[in-house]
Amino acid sequence: MLDMLFTQCSTIDHKFLRDVGVKCGKIVHLADHSNGLLPESREVVDLQGKLLLPGLVETHIHLDKALLLDRLSGDVTTLQGAIAKSGELKRFFTAADINERSLRVIRQAVIHGVTRMRCHVEVDPVIGLIGMETILALKERLKDVIDLQIVAFPQEGIFRDCVTQGLMEQAVSMGADVVGGITYNDRNLEEHLDFVFRLAHKHGLPVDLHADFSDRPEQLAILEVVKTTEKFGMQGRVSVGHLTSLGVVRKVRAEAIAEAIAEAGIHVMCLPATDLYLNGRGVEQAAGRGLTPVQLLLDKGVNVVFGSNNIQNAFTPFGTADPLDIGLLVAQTSHMGSEKDAGILVEMATTRAATALELDSYGLRIGADADLVVCQATDVRSLLYTRSEREKVYKKGKLIAETLVSSNCVI
Ligand SMILES: [Zn+2]
């Protein structure tokens, strides 16, 4: 006897309607829709063609510095300005404050269908390990609602002071899931990467770097990241966020670099809300779109995904914690308007993201966790383009969020 059976579900990768059965929090039945004999189930939900997705995956977000707009005086319009301003605000962060803002963002994300999330938590002399302690506690507290992956993130660099190296090691001992790094905010790139990869390798953890966040084609750390990935044998276990410098490199060279990225199995996370906001300013020539070249990377076989990055702060004044909002932004800015593109974009927030984050028990397949999202839309294009609601969100078969919408209009 199943606990729940969803019938007549549209899915991203299947032409025909399907039936999906859940028992003890796992998907145990998956078949083309049958009008005949259905497996017995305590509860049957007829989706009548609505999309059923695996839980959305937020690949890259900063909970600890989210929702700071009301503390900012004046606009911040450069990356260095955003780092400096956030550094000032960070002095006044407390555990209760980080907890409250993080919880608000997670709640929004869950309502939008997110059941797994990778968050970068800052580790430095200003905040010490307060962010780590707070988000680790949230991870435990919310484990029945969302899986949080925590990246120990040295936003201020690792070698600009004498304590961050030790703090990074402590963060890993406390339970960080991923070792973070930043290629543009430290004294020496090689030294920085060596530290990050050595720490990750020692503990068997993946690496997730903020990399090449600029409009300048000469600022390309990615080749050094490729080299270091291969040196440590970490192919497939490294992600880079931003990578916008590659978007202004000449096409022939960008293609060769994309091939090297694909060869090293590095996942690329496009972070368009921040990149479009901060890049492309103050340059004499048109600066392109300020994004990593999503299509070119895809063409070369790179696993490209996207993330929210920031929610309403100095880096990005916008944000609703809905990965599909970011998917629409990528569609609009990376010439991805076809039906096939829409499917790829939804995969970027689901299965492709799961690959980047090395998620277990994930997907619309037998044996996976029943993390499921019932969409109001019946196809991927209307899901993305009309920002349609996620009606119901399930974590391991349990209903964790529901959105009811009713509108009135005279016409
Ligand atoms: Zn980031």
Short mmCIF file of C-alpha atoms and ligand atoms in Angstrom, two decimals:
data_model
loop_
_atom_site.label_atom_id
_atom_site.label_comp_id
_atom_site.label_asym_id
_atom_site.label_seq_id
_atom_site.Cartn_x
_atom_site.Cartn_y
_atom_site.Cartn_z
CA MET A 1 0.00 0.00 0.00
CA LEU A 2 1.46 3.36 -1.08
CA ASP A 3 1.28 6.43 1.18
CA MET A 4 0.56 8.70 -1.76
CA LEU A 5 0.03 8.41 -5.49
CA PHE A 6 0.26 11.36 -7.89
CA THR A 7 -1.48 10.55 -11.17
CA GLN A 8 -1.42 12.28 -14.59
CA CYS A 9 1.80 14.21 -13.88
CA SER A 10 3.70 16.07 -16.59
CA THR A 11 7.47 15.78 -16.09
CA ILE A 12 10.46 17.54 -17.66
CA ASP A 13 11.94 14.61 -19.48
CA HIS A 14 9.01 12.44 -20.46
CA LYS A 15 6.54 12.84 -23.31
CA PHE A 16 3.62 11.04 -21.69
CA LEU A 17 1.81 11.69 -18.43
CA ARG A 18 3.16 9.65 -15.54
CA ASP A 19 2.06 8.27 -12.19
CA VAL A 20 4.39 8.67 -9.22
CA GLY A 21 3.96 6.70 -6.00
CA VAL A 22 5.49 7.45 -2.60
CA LYS A 23 6.05 5.21 0.42
CA CYS A 24 8.00 5.98 3.60
CA GLY A 25 9.36 9.21 2.12
CA LYS A 26 10.75 7.57 -1.02
CA ILE A 27 9.60 7.34 -4.63
CA VAL A 28 8.69 3.68 -5.13
CA HIS A 29 6.46 3.74 -8.20
CA LEU A 30 7.07 5.54 -11.49
CA ALA A 31 5.22 4.56 -14.64
CA ASP A 32 3.37 5.95 -17.62
CA HIS A 33 -0.11 6.98 -16.55
CA SER A 34 -2.51 4.14 -16.57
CA ASN A 35 -6.25 4.49 -16.69
CA GLY A 36 -6.47 0.90 -15.65
CA LEU A 37 -5.54 -0.62 -12.36
CA LEU A 38 -3.52 1.77 -10.20
CA PRO A 39 -1.44 0.64 -7.23
CA GLU A 40 -3.31 0.93 -3.95
CA SER A 41 -2.61 4.11 -2.05
CA ARG A 42 -3.84 5.83 1.09
CA GLU A 43 -4.07 9.11 -0.82
CA VAL A 44 -4.42 9.75 -4.55
CA VAL A 45 -3.79 13.20 -6.06
CA ASP A 46 -4.81 13.68 -9.68
CA LEU A 47 -2.54 16.41 -11.11
CA GLN A 48 -4.52 16.56 -14.39
CA GLY A 49 -1.39 17.29 -16.38
CA LYS A 50 0.31 19.70 -13.97
CA LEU A 51 4.10 19.51 -13.79
CA LEU A 52 5.65 17.43 -11.04
CA LEU A 53 9.28 18.33 -10.42
CA PRO A 54 11.85 17.01 -8.02
CA GLY A 55 12.48 19.62 -5.29
CA LEU A 56 14.26 22.70 -6.62
CA VAL A 57 17.93 23.09 -5.78
CA GLU A 58 19.37 26.48 -4.79
CA THR A 59 23.03 26.06 -5.74
CA HIS A 60 24.56 29.23 -4.37
CA ILE A 61 23.18 31.61 -1.76
CA HIS A 62 24.41 33.81 1.09
CA LEU A 63 21.96 33.53 3.96
CA ASP A 64 24.18 35.29 6.51
CA LYS A 65 24.23 38.59 4.61
CA ALA A 66 20.74 38.46 3.10
CA LEU A 67 18.05 41.11 3.68
CA LEU A 68 20.29 44.04 4.58
CA LEU A 69 18.78 46.71 2.34
CA ASP A 70 17.31 48.68 5.21
CA ARG A 71 20.77 48.96 6.82
CA LEU A 72 22.49 50.39 3.74
CA SER A 73 22.88 54.12 3.39
CA GLY A 74 23.07 54.96 -0.31
CA ASP A 75 23.52 52.66 -3.29
CA VAL A 76 26.54 50.44 -3.68
CA THR A 77 27.57 49.96 -7.30
CA THR A 78 30.92 48.15 -7.30
CA LEU A 79 32.09 44.76 -6.14
CA GLN A 80 34.77 46.23 -3.87
CA GLY A 81 32.20 48.69 -2.50
CA ALA A 82 29.78 45.85 -1.77
CA ILE A 83 32.47 43.81 -0.01
CA ALA A 84 33.55 46.85 2.05
CA LYS A 85 30.01 47.90 2.98
CA SER A 86 28.98 44.36 3.90
CA GLY A 87 32.18 44.05 5.96
CA GLU A 88 31.12 47.13 7.96
CA LEU A 89 27.61 45.79 8.53
CA LYS A 90 29.01 42.40 9.48
CA ARG A 91 30.56 43.88 12.64
CA PHE A 92 27.05 44.25 14.03
CA PHE A 93 25.77 40.79 13.09
CA THR A 94 24.69 38.60 16.00
CA ALA A 95 23.67 34.96 16.02
CA ALA A 96 20.02 35.95 16.55
CA ASP A 97 20.19 38.41 13.68
CA ILE A 98 21.76 35.90 11.24
CA ASN A 99 19.27 33.28 12.35
CA GLU A 100 16.26 35.54 11.82
CA ARG A 101 17.27 36.75 8.34
CA SER A 102 18.35 33.26 7.20
CA LEU A 103 15.08 31.78 8.33
CA ARG A 104 13.09 34.38 6.40
CA VAL A 105 14.99 33.57 3.20
CA ILE A 106 14.74 29.80 3.69
CA ARG A 107 11.00 30.12 4.26
CA GLN A 108 10.61 32.04 0.97
CA ALA A 109 12.75 29.47 -0.83
CA VAL A 110 10.76 26.52 0.51
CA ILE A 111 7.48 28.12 -0.57
CA HIS A 112 9.01 28.35 -4.06
CA GLY A 113 9.79 24.64 -4.04
CA VAL A 114 13.40 24.52 -2.80
CA THR A 115 14.21 21.40 -0.79
CA ARG A 116 18.03 21.51 -1.05
CA MET A 117 20.29 24.52 -0.77
CA ARG A 118 24.03 25.27 -0.77
CA CYS A 119 24.85 28.35 1.29
CA HIS A 120 28.16 30.18 1.65
CA VAL A 121 28.83 31.13 5.27
CA GLU A 122 31.49 33.74 5.95
CA VAL A 123 34.45 32.83 8.09
CA ASP A 124 36.86 35.63 9.00
CA PRO A 125 38.24 37.69 11.91
CA VAL A 126 35.17 39.98 11.96
CA ILE A 127 32.43 37.37 12.33
CA GLY A 128 34.62 34.51 13.51
CA LEU A 129 32.59 31.30 13.58
CA ILE A 130 29.26 32.87 14.64
CA GLY A 131 27.81 32.41 11.13
CA MET A 132 28.94 28.78 11.03
CA GLU A 133 27.46 28.02 14.46
CA THR A 134 24.18 29.68 13.56
CA ILE A 135 23.69 28.04 10.16
CA LEU A 136 24.81 24.64 11.46
CA ALA A 137 22.12 24.89 14.15
CA LEU A 138 19.55 25.86 11.50
CA LYS A 139 20.66 22.93 9.33
CA GLU A 140 19.93 20.52 12.18
CA ARG A 141 16.70 22.23 13.18
CA LEU A 142 15.28 22.30 9.63
CA LYS A 143 16.51 18.88 8.50
CA ASP A 144 12.98 17.58 7.93
CA VAL A 145 12.18 20.54 5.66
CA ILE A 146 15.34 21.34 3.70
CA ASP A 147 18.84 19.90 3.25
CA LEU A 148 21.36 22.68 3.78
CA GLN A 149 24.90 22.29 2.46
CA ILE A 150 27.29 24.67 4.17
CA VAL A 151 30.31 26.17 2.42
CA ALA A 152 32.97 27.66 4.71
CA PHE A 153 33.56 30.88 2.78
CA PRO A 154 36.59 33.16 3.31
CA GLN A 155 35.00 36.29 1.80
CA GLU A 156 37.79 38.56 3.10
CA GLY A 157 40.61 36.31 1.82
CA ILE A 158 42.63 33.70 3.71
CA PHE A 159 46.07 35.30 3.92
CA ARG A 160 45.21 38.93 4.59
CA ASP A 161 45.23 38.24 8.32
CA CYS A 162 46.73 35.58 10.53
CA VAL A 163 43.57 33.94 11.87
CA THR A 164 41.44 32.93 8.88
CA GLN A 165 43.53 29.85 8.06
CA GLY A 166 42.80 28.45 11.52
CA LEU A 167 39.14 29.50 11.33
CA MET A 168 38.71 27.68 8.01
CA GLU A 169 40.14 24.50 9.54
CA GLN A 170 37.83 24.88 12.54
CA ALA A 171 34.83 25.47 10.27
CA VAL A 172 35.54 22.17 8.54
CA SER A 173 35.90 20.35 11.87
CA MET A 174 32.57 21.85 13.00
CA GLY A 175 30.80 20.31 10.01
CA ALA A 176 31.17 22.45 6.88
CA ASP A 177 30.15 20.32 3.89
CA VAL A 178 32.20 22.21 1.30
CA VAL A 179 35.43 24.27 1.34
CA GLY A 180 34.92 27.70 -0.21
CA GLY A 181 37.38 30.14 -1.72
CA ILE A 182 37.61 33.41 -3.61
CA THR A 183 40.02 34.04 -6.48
CA TYR A 184 39.85 37.85 -6.41
CA ASN A 185 40.27 38.93 -2.82
CA ASP A 186 43.57 37.61 -1.52
CA ARG A 187 47.27 38.41 -1.83
CA ASN A 188 48.31 35.43 -3.95
CA LEU A 189 46.06 33.20 -6.06
CA GLU A 190 48.29 30.13 -6.09
CA GLU A 191 48.72 30.19 -2.32
CA HIS A 192 44.96 30.68 -1.84
CA LEU A 193 43.97 27.79 -4.12
CA ASP A 194 46.60 25.52 -2.62
CA PHE A 195 45.19 26.12 0.88
CA VAL A 196 41.56 25.56 -0.20
CA PHE A 197 42.22 22.41 -2.22
CA ARG A 198 44.59 20.94 0.39
CA LEU A 199 41.96 21.42 3.13
CA ALA A 200 39.19 19.94 0.96
CA HIS A 201 41.31 17.03 -0.18
CA LYS A 202 42.38 16.19 3.36
CA HIS A 203 38.74 15.93 4.51
CA GLY A 204 37.28 14.45 1.30
CA LEU A 205 35.10 17.54 0.70
CA PRO A 206 34.15 19.32 -2.54
CA VAL A 207 35.40 22.82 -3.40
CA ASP A 208 33.22 25.80 -4.33
CA LEU A 209 34.99 28.99 -5.44
CA HIS A 210 33.87 32.52 -6.16
CA ALA A 211 35.92 33.04 -9.33
CA ASP A 212 36.69 35.64 -11.98
CA PHE A 213 34.03 38.15 -11.02
CA SER A 214 34.92 41.05 -13.33
CA ASP A 215 34.49 42.55 -16.81
CA ARG A 216 38.19 42.28 -17.56
CA PRO A 217 39.34 39.52 -19.90
CA GLU A 218 42.83 39.50 -18.36
CA GLN A 219 41.46 38.62 -14.91
CA LEU A 220 41.16 34.89 -15.48
CA ALA A 221 41.93 32.64 -12.56
CA ILE A 222 39.97 29.75 -14.06
CA LEU A 223 42.98 28.20 -15.80
CA GLU A 224 44.80 28.08 -12.46
CA VAL A 225 41.65 26.50 -10.95
CA VAL A 226 41.64 23.87 -13.73
CA LYS A 227 45.34 23.15 -13.09
CA THR A 228 44.83 22.83 -9.33
CA THR A 229 41.72 20.62 -9.78
CA GLU A 230 43.76 18.22 -11.88
CA LYS A 231 46.77 18.38 -9.53
CA PHE A 232 44.58 17.28 -6.59
CA GLY A 233 42.60 14.76 -8.68
CA MET A 234 39.34 16.54 -7.82
CA GLN A 235 37.69 16.39 -11.25
CA GLY A 236 33.90 16.58 -10.87
CA ARG A 237 34.12 17.90 -7.29
CA VAL A 238 34.79 21.58 -7.97
CA SER A 239 32.31 24.39 -8.67
CA VAL A 240 32.94 28.01 -9.63
CA GLY A 241 30.45 30.84 -9.22
CA HIS A 242 30.37 34.01 -11.41
CA LEU A 243 33.13 33.33 -14.02
CA THR A 244 32.09 36.52 -15.76
CA SER A 245 35.54 37.45 -17.11
CA LEU A 246 35.16 34.55 -19.51
CA GLY A 247 32.17 36.38 -21.01
CA VAL A 248 34.43 39.12 -22.39
CA VAL A 249 37.22 36.88 -23.69
CA ARG A 250 37.48 36.47 -27.48
CA LYS A 251 35.35 33.57 -28.65
CA VAL A 252 38.12 31.27 -29.88
CA ARG A 253 39.97 31.56 -26.58
CA ALA A 254 36.76 31.27 -24.55
CA GLU A 255 35.97 28.02 -26.37
CA ALA A 256 39.39 26.56 -25.58
CA ILE A 257 38.97 27.53 -21.91
CA ALA A 258 35.45 26.04 -21.82
CA GLU A 259 36.89 22.78 -23.15
CA ALA A 260 39.47 22.79 -20.34
CA ILE A 261 36.69 23.44 -17.79
CA ALA A 262 34.64 20.55 -19.18
CA GLU A 263 37.70 18.28 -19.19
CA ALA A 264 38.32 19.06 -15.50
CA GLY A 265 34.63 18.40 -14.70
CA ILE A 266 34.24 21.82 -13.09
CA HIS A 267 30.62 22.93 -12.56
CA VAL A 268 29.87 26.56 -13.44
CA MET A 269 27.28 28.51 -11.46
CA CYS A 270 25.89 31.53 -13.29
CA LEU A 271 24.82 34.20 -10.76
CA PRO A 272 23.05 36.69 -13.01
CA ALA A 273 21.19 38.84 -10.47
CA THR A 274 24.46 40.00 -8.91
CA ASP A 275 26.55 39.90 -12.08
CA LEU A 276 24.18 42.04 -14.14
CA TYR A 277 23.87 44.51 -11.29
CA LEU A 278 27.56 45.01 -10.49
CA ASN A 279 29.27 44.29 -13.81
CA GLY A 280 29.26 46.42 -16.96
CA ARG A 281 29.76 49.71 -15.14
CA GLY A 282 32.47 52.30 -15.76
CA VAL A 283 33.96 50.62 -18.81
CA GLU A 284 34.54 52.59 -22.01
CA GLN A 285 33.53 49.85 -24.40
CA ALA A 286 30.30 47.93 -24.22
CA ALA A 287 30.94 45.23 -21.66
CA GLY A 288 28.82 42.46 -23.06
CA ARG A 289 26.21 41.20 -20.65
CA GLY A 290 28.41 40.85 -17.59
CA LEU A 291 27.69 37.13 -17.39
CA THR A 292 29.52 33.90 -17.89
CA PRO A 293 28.92 32.66 -21.47
CA VAL A 294 26.24 30.11 -20.62
CA GLN A 295 25.55 28.86 -24.17
CA LEU A 296 29.20 28.50 -25.08
CA LEU A 297 29.92 26.53 -21.90
CA LEU A 298 26.89 24.28 -22.49
CA ASP A 299 27.99 23.68 -26.07
CA LYS A 300 31.35 22.45 -24.79
CA GLY A 301 29.71 20.02 -22.38
CA VAL A 302 30.21 21.97 -19.12
CA ASN A 303 27.62 21.38 -16.40
CA VAL A 304 26.26 24.93 -16.07
CA VAL A 305 23.73 25.77 -13.35
CA PHE A 306 22.62 29.03 -11.74
CA GLY A 307 21.99 30.44 -8.27
CA SER A 308 20.41 33.37 -6.45
CA ASN A 309 23.69 34.35 -4.80
CA ASN A 310 22.42 37.34 -2.83
CA ILE A 311 19.02 38.40 -1.58
CA GLN A 312 18.43 42.11 -1.06
CA ASN A 313 21.84 43.40 0.07
CA ALA A 314 24.75 45.52 -1.14
CA PHE A 315 25.72 43.01 -3.83
CA THR A 316 22.18 42.55 -5.14
CA PRO A 317 19.25 44.72 -4.07
CA PHE A 318 16.77 42.22 -5.58
CA GLY A 319 15.79 38.66 -4.82
CA THR A 320 12.90 36.45 -3.85
CA ALA A 321 14.82 33.20 -3.17
CA ASP A 322 13.00 31.61 -6.11
CA PRO A 323 15.52 29.74 -8.29
CA LEU A 324 13.13 29.91 -11.23
CA ASP A 325 13.21 33.72 -11.13
CA ILE A 326 16.93 33.39 -11.76
CA GLY A 327 16.23 30.80 -14.46
CA LEU A 328 14.04 33.32 -16.27
CA LEU A 329 16.79 35.93 -15.95
CA VAL A 330 19.28 33.50 -17.53
CA ALA A 331 16.77 32.76 -20.31
CA GLN A 332 16.36 36.47 -21.02
CA THR A 333 20.07 37.32 -20.93
CA SER A 334 21.62 34.22 -22.50
CA HIS A 335 19.39 33.93 -25.57
CA MET A 336 17.66 30.82 -24.21
CA GLY A 337 14.10 31.16 -25.47
CA SER A 338 13.30 27.82 -27.10
CA GLU A 339 11.22 25.06 -25.60
CA LYS A 340 14.35 22.91 -25.36
CA ASP A 341 16.12 25.77 -23.56
CA ALA A 342 13.26 26.02 -21.07
CA GLY A 343 13.71 22.32 -20.28
CA ILE A 344 17.45 22.83 -19.80
CA LEU A 345 16.85 25.82 -17.52
CA VAL A 346 14.46 23.83 -15.31
CA GLU A 347 17.02 21.01 -15.22
CA MET A 348 19.61 23.58 -14.12
CA ALA A 349 17.47 24.19 -11.03
CA THR A 350 16.88 20.47 -10.47
CA THR A 351 18.88 17.55 -11.85
CA ARG A 352 21.89 19.47 -13.20
CA ALA A 353 22.13 21.38 -9.92
CA ALA A 354 21.94 18.09 -8.04
CA THR A 355 24.93 16.83 -10.03
CA ALA A 356 26.95 19.95 -9.15
CA LEU A 357 26.08 19.58 -5.47
CA GLU A 358 26.75 15.81 -5.43
CA LEU A 359 23.25 15.20 -4.03
CA ASP A 360 22.26 11.66 -3.08
CA SER A 361 18.78 10.21 -3.28
CA TYR A 362 17.68 12.96 -5.63
CA GLY A 363 15.44 13.12 -8.67
CA LEU A 364 12.21 11.80 -10.09
CA ARG A 365 13.30 8.18 -9.99
CA ILE A 366 12.64 5.02 -8.02
CA GLY A 367 14.53 5.00 -4.73
CA ALA A 368 15.01 8.78 -4.53
CA ASP A 369 13.67 10.90 -1.67
CA ALA A 370 10.12 12.04 -2.38
CA ASP A 371 11.12 15.72 -2.51
CA LEU A 372 8.45 16.87 -4.93
CA VAL A 373 6.98 20.09 -6.25
CA VAL A 374 3.51 20.31 -7.76
CA CYS A 375 3.45 23.24 -10.17
CA GLN A 376 0.43 25.17 -11.32
CA ALA A 377 1.86 25.10 -14.86
CA THR A 378 1.53 22.13 -17.17
CA ASP A 379 4.73 22.71 -19.19
CA VAL A 380 8.22 24.10 -18.61
CA ARG A 381 7.77 27.22 -20.73
CA SER A 382 4.72 28.46 -18.85
CA LEU A 383 6.35 27.46 -15.56
CA LEU A 384 9.31 29.76 -16.35
CA TYR A 385 7.74 32.54 -18.36
CA THR A 386 4.60 33.15 -16.33
CA ARG A 387 6.32 32.75 -12.94
CA SER A 388 3.58 30.30 -12.11
CA GLU A 389 3.07 29.17 -8.54
CA ARG A 390 4.47 26.09 -6.90
CA GLU A 391 1.19 24.82 -5.43
CA LYS A 392 2.55 22.14 -3.11
CA VAL A 393 6.01 21.24 -1.88
CA TYR A 394 6.85 17.87 -0.29
CA LYS A 395 9.98 16.87 1.62
CA LYS A 396 10.41 13.11 1.89
CA GLY A 397 6.72 12.71 1.15
CA LYS A 398 5.58 15.21 3.78
CA LEU A 399 3.74 18.41 2.76
CA ILE A 400 5.95 21.34 3.84
CA ALA A 401 4.51 24.28 1.90
CA GLU A 402 1.34 25.17 0.04
CA THR A 403 0.43 28.24 -2.00
CA LEU A 404 -3.13 29.13 -2.81
CA VAL A 405 -3.71 31.90 -5.29
CA SER A 406 -6.93 33.56 -6.22
CA SER A 407 -7.25 36.69 -8.30
CA ASN A 408 -10.21 38.75 -9.41
CA CYS A 409 -10.41 41.00 -12.43
CA VAL A 410 -13.35 42.56 -14.25
CA ILE A 411 -12.32 41.22 -17.67
ZN ZN B 1 28.33 34.27 -3.84
#
